[in-house]
Amino acid sequence: MRVDLAVTAGFVAFALTEEAVVGMPGAWWPFALAVFAALVALRRRAPLAGLVASCVHANALLYPGGVVTYRLWQLAAMIIFAFTAGRMHPSGWRKWIGLGLVLATAVTFWSVDPDDPMGAFFFPLTPWGLGAALAVQQRRAADRRAREAVLDERGRIARELHDMVAHSVTVMVIQAGVVRRRLDAGLPVDGELLRSIEASGRDAVGELRRTLGLLRGEGAADPPVGLERLDDLLAQMREAGLAVTLRREGEPVALAPAADLSAYRIVQEALTNVLKHAGPTAVTVGVRYAPDGVHLTVADDGGRAGGPAAGTGQGLIGMRERAALFGGDLTAGPRAGGGFAVHARLPVAA
């Protein structure tokens, strides 16, 4: 609205200055100036109305045989109206009305001055074409941003489902393998182990239902997981065979829900990678609260496999993306004494 008022004020000042210097016979021009000034102010709401008034005015004044009394302020008004109409109506039936108006005005200009056909068509057609081209470019840019937003959202959902399903399924597969080996050896099966498999399956189904509910716009009945549920996660990993030790340092600081969820998922994915690629081994999980953020560490002592490098690397990519999303960072690699370590930092401001 401020831009509209500024354009209108400049337009009126320009018109009044020109009329004061050049003058116009008759006393009707102040009324015409007021009408055009009002149309300039409302050009975004009624661009075709302004273009119709400007073009009709031009055709009336410049019709062959008539007296040419057109002023620069009237040309300026036509340029403004033509550009706005082209930009706001680049398609549909309004487009053809606008194009017909500017073509009719161009023909009138040419009939008055047949020696300058390029100039006659330049004034009405060029601003209209520039406005239409700008509208098409903006629409394409908006479509591109929408596609990028969809891809980003799909990537986020894919990371969430990967972290959720991969972790739960990995734990269930390992625990089921323990049950099978005990049965093959004729040994009794611990009922607690079976209950743990059942609990892992229930957790996976619950989180899957929550994620799908969010996708359908239903919201989530339960709050999202975060670092406050880290003890439950570690207990589940211990049942799967990992000897996990948790070390907390510093005064806990509450993170935003999205950042808290990402911190939990980073630890979960790192522990899942240990299970998949190193097998049952000793793991240390560190959570340190510092002025620059929350520092997470997951370090294992090595195991039967070759470490996380033996996989596809998608888990590490997802963890890095989760940390970078909140302005943090993540490093991962083999430890000097054997094993593998993941270090992540999430700013507290997140």
mmCIF file of N, CA, C and O in Angstrom, residues 164 202 204-214 216 218-219:
data_model
loop_
_atom_site.group_PDB
_atom_site.id
_atom_site.type_symbol
_atom_site.label_atom_id
_atom_site.label_comp_id
_atom_site.label_asym_id
_atom_site.label_seq_id
_atom_site.Cartn_x
_atom_site.Cartn_y
_atom_site.Cartn_z
ATOM 1 N N MET A 164 13.239 -44.544 12.521
ATOM 2 C CA MET A 164 12.291 -45.272 13.345
ATOM 3 C C MET A 164 12.265 -46.757 13.001
ATOM 4 O O MET A 164 12.442 -47.621 13.858
ATOM 5 N N ARG A 202 5.778 -53.015 19.160
ATOM 6 C CA ARG A 202 4.732 -52.050 19.509
ATOM 7 C C ARG A 202 5.232 -50.617 19.358
ATOM 8 O O ARG A 202 4.502 -49.731 18.888
ATOM 9 N N ALA A 204 7.548 -49.554 17.299
ATOM 10 C CA ALA A 204 7.648 -49.244 15.869
ATOM 11 C C ALA A 204 6.280 -48.920 15.282
ATOM 12 O O ALA A 204 6.114 -47.953 14.535
ATOM 13 N N VAL A 205 5.285 -49.735 15.640
ATOM 14 C CA VAL A 205 3.928 -49.496 15.127
ATOM 15 C C VAL A 205 3.388 -48.165 15.657
ATOM 16 O O VAL A 205 2.760 -47.393 14.924
ATOM 17 N N GLY A 206 3.644 -47.871 16.936
ATOM 18 C CA GLY A 206 3.157 -46.623 17.508
ATOM 19 C C GLY A 206 3.765 -45.407 16.847
ATOM 20 O O GLY A 206 3.063 -44.442 16.507
ATOM 21 N N GLU A 207 5.083 -45.425 16.633
ATOM 22 C CA GLU A 207 5.728 -44.282 16.010
ATOM 23 C C GLU A 207 5.337 -44.166 14.543
ATOM 24 O O GLU A 207 5.206 -43.062 13.999
ATOM 25 N N LEU A 208 5.171 -45.313 13.883
ATOM 26 C CA LEU A 208 4.727 -45.270 12.493
ATOM 27 C C LEU A 208 3.330 -44.656 12.405
ATOM 28 O O LEU A 208 3.050 -43.832 11.526
ATOM 29 N N ARG A 209 2.453 -45.041 13.323
ATOM 30 C CA ARG A 209 1.098 -44.475 13.329
ATOM 31 C C ARG A 209 1.143 -42.977 13.612
ATOM 32 O O ARG A 209 0.402 -42.195 13.012
ATOM 33 N N ARG A 210 2.009 -42.570 14.534
ATOM 34 C CA ARG A 210 2.129 -41.136 14.837
ATOM 35 C C ARG A 210 2.620 -40.359 13.635
ATOM 36 O O ARG A 210 2.101 -39.285 13.308
ATOM 37 N N THR A 211 3.628 -40.891 12.928
ATOM 38 C CA THR A 211 4.163 -40.198 11.755
ATOM 39 C C THR A 211 3.126 -40.106 10.653
ATOM 40 O O THR A 211 2.941 -39.053 10.031
ATOM 41 N N LEU A 212 2.420 -41.204 10.394
ATOM 42 C CA LEU A 212 1.378 -41.178 9.373
ATOM 43 C C LEU A 212 0.235 -40.252 9.773
ATOM 44 O O LEU A 212 -0.371 -39.599 8.918
ATOM 45 N N GLY A 213 -0.051 -40.165 11.070
ATOM 46 C CA GLY A 213 -1.070 -39.226 11.518
ATOM 47 C C GLY A 213 -0.677 -37.785 11.249
ATOM 48 O O GLY A 213 -1.499 -36.958 10.852
ATOM 49 N N LEU A 214 0.601 -37.466 11.452
ATOM 50 C CA LEU A 214 1.068 -36.121 11.136
ATOM 51 C C LEU A 214 0.943 -35.837 9.646
ATOM 52 O O LEU A 214 0.579 -34.732 9.236
ATOM 53 N N ARG A 216 -1.241 -37.028 7.653
ATOM 54 C CA ARG A 216 -2.650 -36.838 7.326
ATOM 55 C C ARG A 216 -3.234 -35.605 7.996
ATOM 56 O O ARG A 216 -4.407 -35.291 7.827
ATOM 57 N N GLU A 218 -3.565 -35.135 11.269
ATOM 58 C CA GLU A 218 -4.359 -35.482 12.442
ATOM 59 C C GLU A 218 -3.693 -35.068 13.748
ATOM 60 O O GLU A 218 -4.299 -35.127 14.801
ATOM 61 N N GLY A 219 -2.416 -34.669 13.668
ATOM 62 C CA GLY A 219 -1.701 -34.338 14.884
ATOM 63 C C GLY A 219 -1.208 -35.581 15.584
ATOM 64 O O GLY A 219 -1.415 -36.707 15.148
#
